[in-house]
PDB file of C-alpha atoms in Angstrom:
ATOM      1  CA  MET A   1      60.344 -58.235 -25.455  1.00 50.00           C
ATOM      2  CA  LYS A   2      60.135 -56.901 -28.962  1.00 51.00           C
ATOM      3  CA  LYS A   3      59.199 -60.322 -30.275  1.00 54.00           C
ATOM      4  CA  ARG A   4      56.339 -60.529 -27.733  1.00 56.00           C
ATOM      5  CA  THR A   5      55.096 -57.067 -28.781  1.00 54.00           C
ATOM      6  CA  LYS A   6      55.143 -58.199 -32.386  1.00 50.00           C
ATOM      7  CA  TRP A   7      52.976 -61.236 -31.618  1.00 56.00           C
ATOM      8  CA  VAL A   8      50.564 -59.088 -29.570  1.00 45.00           C
ATOM      9  CA  MET A   9      50.120 -56.781 -32.561  1.00 50.00           C
ATOM     10  CA  ILE A  10      49.557 -59.689 -34.934  1.00 50.00           C
ATOM     11  CA  ILE A  11      46.924 -61.177 -32.642  1.00 53.00           C
ATOM     12  CA  ALA A  12      45.199 -57.814 -32.371  1.00 46.00           C
ATOM     13  CA  VAL A  13      45.107 -57.404 -36.179  1.00 43.00           C
ATOM     14  CA  LEU A  14      43.783 -60.970 -36.637  1.00 48.00           C
ATOM     15  CA  SER A  15      41.076 -60.253 -34.047  1.00 48.00           C
ATOM     16  CA  LEU A  16      39.917 -57.212 -35.982  1.00 44.00           C
ATOM     17  CA  VAL A  17      39.867 -59.209 -39.202  1.00 42.00           C
ATOM     18  CA  ALA A  18      37.710 -61.832 -37.486  1.00 46.00           C
ATOM     19  CA  VAL A  19      35.237 -59.203 -36.300  1.00 45.00           C
ATOM     20  CA  PHE A  20      34.973 -57.313 -39.599  1.00 47.00           C
ATOM     21  CA  ALA A  21      36.145 -59.437 -42.543  1.00 47.00           C
ATOM     22  CA  ILE A  22      34.492 -62.695 -41.675  1.00 48.00           C
ATOM     23  CA  PRO A  23      30.943 -61.245 -41.519  1.00 51.00           C
ATOM     24  CA  GLU A  24      31.553 -59.632 -44.888  1.00 51.00           C
ATOM     25  CA  ALA A  25      32.639 -62.929 -46.374  1.00 47.00           C
ATOM     26  CA  TYR A  26      29.543 -64.537 -44.884  1.00 46.00           C
ATOM     27  CA  ALA A  27      27.444 -61.799 -46.411  1.00 48.00           C
ATOM     28  CA  TYR A  28      28.874 -62.538 -49.849  1.00 44.00           C
ATOM     29  CA  LEU A  29      28.354 -66.230 -49.554  1.00 44.00           C
ATOM     30  CA  THR A  30      24.729 -65.749 -48.431  1.00 44.00           C
ATOM     31  CA  LYS A  31      24.007 -63.380 -51.312  1.00 45.00           C
ATOM     32  CA  ARG A  32      23.750 -60.288 -49.108  1.00 41.00           C
ATOM     33  CA  ASN A  33      23.351 -57.975 -52.101  1.00 45.00           C
ATOM     34  CA  TYR A  34      20.585 -59.853 -53.869  1.00 56.00           C
ATOM     35  CA  ASP A  35      17.201 -58.231 -54.095  1.00 71.00           C
ATOM     36  CA  SER A  36      14.841 -58.048 -51.136  1.00 84.00           C
ATOM     37  CA  GLU A  37      11.397 -59.693 -51.127  1.00 87.00           C
ATOM     38  CA  ALA A  38       7.989 -58.051 -50.662  1.00 89.00           C
ATOM     39  CA  VAL A  39       6.167 -59.243 -47.517  1.00 89.00           C
ATOM     40  CA  THR A  40       2.701 -60.573 -48.307  1.00 83.00           C
ATOM     41  CA  ALA A  41      -0.325 -60.738 -46.037  1.00 83.00           C
ATOM     42  CA  SER A  42      -0.007 -64.498 -45.836  1.00 83.00           C
ATOM     43  CA  GLU A  43       3.337 -64.147 -44.090  1.00 86.00           C
ATOM     44  CA  ILE A  44       1.818 -62.273 -41.156  1.00 88.00           C
ATOM     45  CA  PRO A  45       1.119 -64.640 -38.257  1.00 89.00           C
ATOM     46  CA  GLU A  46      -2.586 -65.381 -37.769  1.00 91.00           C
ATOM     47  CA  GLY A  47      -4.126 -63.250 -35.047  1.00 92.00           C
ATOM     48  CA  TYR A  48      -1.264 -60.735 -35.004  1.00 97.00           C
ATOM     49  CA  GLU A  49      -1.256 -57.085 -36.064  1.00 97.00           C
ATOM     50  CA  VAL A  50       1.580 -55.206 -37.748  1.00 98.00           C
ATOM     51  CA  ALA A  51       3.455 -52.072 -36.680  1.00 98.00           C
ATOM     52  CA  THR A  52       5.799 -50.652 -39.303  1.00 98.00           C
ATOM     53  CA  LEU A  53       8.398 -48.317 -37.835  1.00 98.00           C
ATOM     54  CA  ALA A  54      11.557 -46.616 -39.046  1.00 98.00           C
ATOM     55  CA  GLY A  55      14.207 -45.639 -36.561  1.00 98.00           C
ATOM     56  CA  GLY A  56      17.492 -45.455 -38.428  1.00 98.00           C
ATOM     57  CA  CYS A  57      19.610 -48.568 -38.630  1.00 97.00           C
ATOM     58  CA  PHE A  58      17.275 -51.524 -38.524  1.00 97.00           C
ATOM     59  CA  TRP A  59      19.851 -53.620 -36.744  1.00 97.00           C
ATOM     60  CA  CYS A  60      19.220 -51.489 -33.629  1.00 97.00           C
ATOM     61  CA  MET A  61      15.417 -51.553 -33.974  1.00 98.00           C
ATOM     62  CA  GLU A  62      14.917 -55.323 -33.642  1.00 98.00           C
ATOM     63  CA  PRO A  63      16.150 -56.042 -30.061  1.00 97.00           C
ATOM     64  CA  PRO A  64      13.866 -53.640 -28.115  1.00 97.00           C
ATOM     65  CA  PHE A  65      10.703 -55.215 -29.592  1.00 98.00           C
ATOM     66  CA  GLU A  66      11.725 -58.852 -29.829  1.00 97.00           C
ATOM     67  CA  LYS A  67      12.090 -59.086 -26.046  1.00 96.00           C
ATOM     68  CA  LEU A  68       8.491 -57.911 -25.422  1.00 98.00           C
ATOM     69  CA  LYS A  69       5.806 -60.379 -24.456  1.00 98.00           C
ATOM     70  CA  GLY A  70       3.149 -60.437 -27.156  1.00 97.00           C
ATOM     71  CA  VAL A  71       5.589 -59.808 -29.995  1.00 98.00           C
ATOM     72  CA  HIS A  72       5.824 -62.763 -32.334  1.00 97.00           C
ATOM     73  CA  SER A  73       8.769 -61.498 -34.386  1.00 96.00           C
ATOM     74  CA  VAL A  74      10.402 -58.469 -35.893  1.00 98.00           C
ATOM     75  CA  VAL A  75      11.484 -58.214 -39.564  1.00 97.00           C
ATOM     76  CA  SER A  76      14.040 -55.790 -40.941  1.00 97.00           C
ATOM     77  CA  GLY A  77      13.349 -54.280 -44.310  1.00 97.00           C
ATOM     78  CA  TYR A  78      12.721 -51.292 -46.566  1.00 97.00           C
ATOM     79  CA  THR A  79       9.623 -49.249 -47.258  1.00 98.00           C
ATOM     80  CA  GLY A  80       8.424 -45.966 -48.642  1.00 95.00           C
ATOM     81  CA  GLY A  81      10.432 -46.051 -51.887  1.00 93.00           C
ATOM     82  CA  GLU A  82       9.880 -46.463 -55.561  1.00 90.00           C
ATOM     83  CA  THR A  83      12.287 -49.242 -56.608  1.00 92.00           C
ATOM     84  CA  GLU A  84      10.859 -52.752 -56.544  1.00 92.00           C
ATOM     85  CA  ASN A  85      12.813 -55.376 -54.594  1.00 93.00           C
ATOM     86  CA  PRO A  86      15.646 -53.027 -53.622  1.00 94.00           C
ATOM     87  CA  SER A  87      18.923 -54.386 -52.361  1.00 93.00           C
ATOM     88  CA  TYR A  88      20.698 -53.221 -49.206  1.00 94.00           C
ATOM     89  CA  ASP A  89      23.385 -51.507 -51.246  1.00 93.00           C
ATOM     90  CA  GLU A  90      20.799 -49.603 -53.268  1.00 94.00           C
ATOM     91  CA  VAL A  91      18.866 -48.449 -50.223  1.00 96.00           C
ATOM     92  CA  SER A  92      21.911 -47.519 -48.165  1.00 94.00           C
ATOM     93  CA  SER A  93      23.249 -45.417 -51.008  1.00 94.00           C
ATOM     94  CA  GLY A  94      20.052 -43.334 -50.848  1.00 93.00           C
ATOM     95  CA  GLY A  95      19.019 -43.902 -54.432  1.00 88.00           C
ATOM     96  CA  THR A  96      15.692 -45.730 -54.036  1.00 95.00           C
ATOM     97  CA  GLY A  97      13.653 -43.471 -51.747  1.00 96.00           C
ATOM     98  CA  HIS A  98      13.225 -46.311 -49.180  1.00 97.00           C
ATOM     99  CA  ILE A  99      13.790 -46.027 -45.455  1.00 98.00           C
ATOM    100  CA  GLU A 100      15.308 -48.761 -43.334  1.00 98.00           C
ATOM    101  CA  SER A 101      12.363 -50.018 -41.250  1.00 98.00           C
ATOM    102  CA  VAL A 102      11.113 -52.876 -39.164  1.00 98.00           C
ATOM    103  CA  GLN A 103       7.789 -54.663 -39.089  1.00 98.00           C
ATOM    104  CA  VAL A 104       6.706 -55.738 -35.616  1.00 98.00           C
ATOM    105  CA  TYR A 105       4.127 -58.554 -35.442  1.00 98.00           C
ATOM    106  CA  PHE A 106       2.306 -58.251 -32.136  1.00 98.00           C
ATOM    107  CA  ASP A 107      -0.675 -59.766 -30.387  1.00 98.00           C
ATOM    108  CA  PRO A 108      -3.083 -56.892 -29.513  1.00 97.00           C
ATOM    109  CA  ASP A 109      -4.549 -59.005 -26.705  1.00 97.00           C
ATOM    110  CA  VAL A 110      -1.137 -58.984 -24.967  1.00 97.00           C
ATOM    111  CA  ILE A 111       0.479 -55.673 -25.970  1.00 98.00           C
ATOM    112  CA  SER A 112      -1.231 -52.656 -27.529  1.00 98.00           C
ATOM    113  CA  TYR A 113      -0.127 -50.534 -30.503  1.00 98.00           C
ATOM    114  CA  GLU A 114       0.165 -47.594 -28.120  1.00 98.00           C
ATOM    115  CA  GLN A 115       2.627 -49.570 -26.020  1.00 98.00           C
ATOM    116  CA  ILE A 116       4.589 -50.493 -29.132  1.00 98.00           C
ATOM    117  CA  LEU A 117       4.881 -46.755 -29.855  1.00 98.00           C
ATOM    118  CA  ASP A 118       5.967 -46.095 -26.270  1.00 98.00           C
ATOM    119  CA  VAL A 119       8.922 -48.365 -26.899  1.00 98.00           C
ATOM    120  CA  PHE A 120       9.541 -46.881 -30.353  1.00 98.00           C
ATOM    121  CA  TRP A 121       9.968 -43.305 -29.095  1.00 98.00           C
ATOM    122  CA  ARG A 122      12.605 -44.539 -26.649  1.00 98.00           C
ATOM    123  CA  GLN A 123      14.785 -45.836 -29.470  1.00 98.00           C
ATOM    124  CA  ILE A 124      15.118 -42.738 -31.633  1.00 98.00           C
ATOM    125  CA  ASN A 125      15.846 -39.020 -31.904  1.00 98.00           C
ATOM    126  CA  PRO A 126      12.475 -37.776 -33.207  1.00 98.00           C
ATOM    127  CA  THR A 127      13.797 -34.250 -33.768  1.00 98.00           C
ATOM    128  CA  ASP A 128      16.349 -35.263 -36.428  1.00 98.00           C
ATOM    129  CA  ASP A 129      15.078 -35.217 -40.033  1.00 97.00           C
ATOM    130  CA  GLU A 130      18.464 -35.870 -41.650  1.00 97.00           C
ATOM    131  CA  GLY A 131      19.183 -39.358 -40.290  1.00 98.00           C
ATOM    132  CA  GLN A 132      19.747 -41.053 -36.989  1.00 98.00           C
ATOM    133  CA  PHE A 133      22.899 -40.695 -34.936  1.00 98.00           C
ATOM    134  CA  VAL A 134      26.008 -41.764 -36.921  1.00 97.00           C
ATOM    135  CA  ASP A 135      23.875 -42.795 -39.965  1.00 97.00           C
ATOM    136  CA  ARG A 136      23.019 -39.799 -42.166  1.00 97.00           C
ATOM    137  CA  GLY A 137      20.628 -39.525 -45.089  1.00 97.00           C
ATOM    138  CA  TYR A 138      16.923 -39.886 -45.760  1.00 97.00           C
ATOM    139  CA  GLN A 139      17.250 -43.696 -45.800  1.00 98.00           C
ATOM    140  CA  TYR A 140      18.031 -43.515 -42.056  1.00 98.00           C
ATOM    141  CA  THR A 141      15.313 -41.127 -40.977  1.00 98.00           C
ATOM    142  CA  THR A 142      12.387 -41.942 -38.677  1.00 98.00           C
ATOM    143  CA  ALA A 143       8.749 -42.603 -39.515  1.00 98.00           C
ATOM    144  CA  ILE A 144       5.610 -44.356 -38.339  1.00 98.00           C
ATOM    145  CA  PHE A 145       3.722 -46.177 -41.134  1.00 98.00           C
ATOM    146  CA  TYR A 146       0.094 -46.795 -40.120  1.00 98.00           C
ATOM    147  CA  HIS A 147      -1.917 -49.713 -41.491  1.00 97.00           C
ATOM    148  CA  THR A 148      -5.387 -48.613 -40.320  1.00 97.00           C
ATOM    149  CA  PRO A 149      -7.181 -45.337 -39.496  1.00 98.00           C
ATOM    150  CA  GLU A 150      -7.052 -46.460 -35.831  1.00 98.00           C
ATOM    151  CA  GLN A 151      -3.293 -46.817 -35.935  1.00 98.00           C
ATOM    152  CA  ARG A 152      -3.009 -43.399 -37.493  1.00 98.00           C
ATOM    153  CA  GLU A 153      -5.124 -41.785 -34.727  1.00 98.00           C
ATOM    154  CA  ILE A 154      -3.142 -43.596 -32.018  1.00 98.00           C
ATOM    155  CA  ALA A 155       0.153 -42.538 -33.588  1.00 98.00           C
ATOM    156  CA  GLU A 156      -0.865 -38.868 -33.853  1.00 98.00           C
ATOM    157  CA  GLN A 157      -2.038 -38.854 -30.236  1.00 98.00           C
ATOM    158  CA  SER A 158       1.175 -40.547 -29.071  1.00 98.00           C
ATOM    159  CA  LYS A 159       3.310 -38.064 -30.937  1.00 98.00           C
ATOM    160  CA  GLN A 160       1.400 -35.060 -29.640  1.00 98.00           C
ATOM    161  CA  ALA A 161       1.595 -36.365 -26.057  1.00 98.00           C
ATOM    162  CA  LEU A 162       5.366 -36.669 -26.344  1.00 98.00           C
ATOM    163  CA  GLN A 163       5.642 -33.217 -27.837  1.00 98.00           C
ATOM    164  CA  ASN A 164       3.526 -31.766 -24.993  1.00 97.00           C
ATOM    165  CA  SER A 165       5.623 -33.549 -22.398  1.00 97.00           C
ATOM    166  CA  GLY A 166       8.447 -31.090 -22.823  1.00 95.00           C
ATOM    167  CA  ARG A 167      11.048 -33.878 -22.954  1.00 96.00           C
ATOM    168  CA  PHE A 168      12.236 -32.562 -26.302  1.00 96.00           C
ATOM    169  CA  GLN A 169      12.825 -28.811 -26.775  1.00 93.00           C
ATOM    170  CA  ASN A 170      12.721 -29.034 -30.576  1.00 96.00           C
ATOM    171  CA  GLU A 171       9.789 -30.031 -32.751  1.00 98.00           C
ATOM    172  CA  LEU A 172       9.213 -33.725 -33.298  1.00 98.00           C
ATOM    173  CA  VAL A 173       9.672 -34.301 -37.026  1.00 98.00           C
ATOM    174  CA  THR A 174       8.927 -38.051 -37.218  1.00 98.00           C
ATOM    175  CA  PRO A 175       6.221 -38.284 -39.951  1.00 98.00           C
ATOM    176  CA  ILE A 176       3.107 -40.460 -39.695  1.00 98.00           C
ATOM    177  CA  LEU A 177       2.579 -41.980 -43.113  1.00 98.00           C
ATOM    178  CA  GLU A 178       0.319 -44.537 -44.690  1.00 98.00           C
ATOM    179  CA  ALA A 179       1.958 -47.952 -44.954  1.00 97.00           C
ATOM    180  CA  GLU A 180       3.345 -48.945 -48.308  1.00 95.00           C
ATOM    181  CA  GLU A 181       4.930 -52.087 -49.774  1.00 96.00           C
ATOM    182  CA  PHE A 182       7.374 -53.492 -47.291  1.00 97.00           C
ATOM    183  CA  TYR A 183      10.384 -55.434 -48.557  1.00 97.00           C
ATOM    184  CA  LYS A 184      12.085 -57.893 -46.276  1.00 96.00           C
ATOM    185  CA  ALA A 185      15.804 -57.213 -46.220  1.00 95.00           C
ATOM    186  CA  GLU A 186      18.333 -59.895 -47.141  1.00 93.00           C
ATOM    187  CA  GLU A 187      18.612 -62.737 -44.635  1.00 93.00           C
ATOM    188  CA  TYR A 188      22.036 -61.477 -43.578  1.00 90.00           C
ATOM    189  CA  HIS A 189      20.334 -58.569 -41.867  1.00 95.00           C
ATOM    190  CA  GLN A 190      17.654 -60.436 -39.949  1.00 96.00           C
ATOM    191  CA  ASP A 191      18.539 -60.679 -36.265  1.00 96.00           C
ATOM    192  CA  TYR A 192      21.905 -59.204 -37.029  1.00 96.00           C
ATOM    193  CA  TYR A 193      22.510 -58.487 -33.345  1.00 96.00           C
ATOM    194  CA  LYS A 194      22.378 -62.265 -32.671  1.00 96.00           C
ATOM    195  CA  LYS A 195      24.277 -63.450 -35.738  1.00 94.00           C
ATOM    196  CA  ASN A 196      27.090 -60.911 -35.540  1.00 94.00           C
ATOM    197  CA  ASN A 197      27.113 -59.954 -31.879  1.00 94.00           C
ATOM    198  CA  LEU A 198      30.651 -58.537 -31.699  1.00 95.00           C
ATOM    199  CA  ARG A 199      30.243 -56.364 -34.765  1.00 95.00           C
ATOM    200  CA  TYR A 200      26.793 -55.216 -33.708  1.00 96.00           C
ATOM    201  CA  ASP A 201      28.013 -54.221 -30.236  1.00 96.00           C
ATOM    202  CA  PHE A 202      30.954 -52.362 -31.767  1.00 97.00           C
ATOM    203  CA  TYR A 203      28.726 -50.475 -34.187  1.00 96.00           C
ATOM    204  CA  ARG A 204      26.061 -49.653 -31.661  1.00 96.00           C
ATOM    205  CA  GLY A 205      28.558 -48.602 -28.985  1.00 96.00           C
ATOM    206  CA  ASN A 206      30.062 -46.100 -31.392  1.00 97.00           C
ATOM    207  CA  SER A 207      26.857 -44.866 -33.028  1.00 97.00           C
ATOM    208  CA  GLY A 208      25.910 -42.408 -30.332  1.00 97.00           C
ATOM    209  CA  ARG A 209      22.408 -43.871 -29.991  1.00 98.00           C
ATOM    210  CA  ASP A 210      22.620 -45.198 -26.457  1.00 97.00           C
ATOM    211  CA  GLN A 211      24.355 -42.123 -25.145  1.00 97.00           C
ATOM    212  CA  TYR A 212      21.656 -39.893 -26.578  1.00 98.00           C
ATOM    213  CA  LEU A 213      18.762 -42.015 -25.317  1.00 98.00           C
ATOM    214  CA  GLU A 214      20.192 -42.218 -21.794  1.00 97.00           C
ATOM    215  CA  GLU A 215      20.598 -38.443 -21.727  1.00 97.00           C
ATOM    216  CA  LYS A 216      17.072 -37.790 -22.938  1.00 96.00           C
ATOM    217  CA  TRP A 217      15.158 -40.425 -21.031  1.00 97.00           C
ATOM    218  CA  GLY A 218      17.217 -41.218 -17.939  1.00 96.00           C
ATOM    219  CA  GLU A 219      15.313 -43.514 -15.609  1.00 95.00           C
ATOM    220  CA  ASP A 220      12.334 -43.499 -17.955  1.00 96.00           C
ATOM    221  CA  LEU A 221      14.255 -45.199 -20.770  1.00 97.00           C
ATOM    222  CA  GLU A 222      13.046 -48.650 -19.905  1.00 94.00           C
ATOM    223  CA  VAL A 223       9.294 -49.173 -19.958  1.00 94.00           C
ATOM    224  CA  ASP A 224       7.736 -51.602 -17.494  1.00 93.00           C
ATOM    225  CA  PHE A 225       6.097 -53.971 -20.009  1.00 95.00           C
ATOM    226  CA  PRO A 226       6.112 -57.797 -19.616  1.00 93.00           C
ATOM    227  CA  LYS A 227       9.091 -59.452 -21.240  1.00 94.00           C
ATOM    228  CA  LYS A 228       9.311 -62.883 -22.766  1.00 91.00           C
TER     229      LYS A 228
END
């Protein structure tokens, strides 16, 4: 019986190593800590517009948008800082002034910017100006980065409408800022929830994000927008 218990413990330890150590080794081999790359206008799909949004850990901000009809793709990256081509380690340490963000490329004839923001608000705690859920620090705070005067107006109206709804008792502190240089994060981070499903699920399940969102939004958490 003791021998069987020993083997069960060994298997459990090896399983944890597979979940956590292997992705780290993959990250090293794929140059996870090398510099990021600035996204240029030529990389934006023709006919699509851009929404740049910060909602804490960018791993968690890709899935809600990628499943929407009219969204071409979602890119994880960094924006709002001073350091050129920052690495993940530099940003996560809080030393560059960047915020983890995503760029959503969407077809305005299929899904509107206002609808994109409707989804955005349902992913975050807009009353927290010190981070998001388990991730603390400015680099994990929320923000809406507008690309046009029209986007700014829509964002301000969307924020005010949510504030007036009474869903949140505290003031919404998510800033609305002019878009700056956006740096695409290392390839290791793109579609992390697909590449490292087990680790992503473990992180998200223990982050407190889903529990908070379900409490705040209840049956209104899921918006009735067409999916892919």
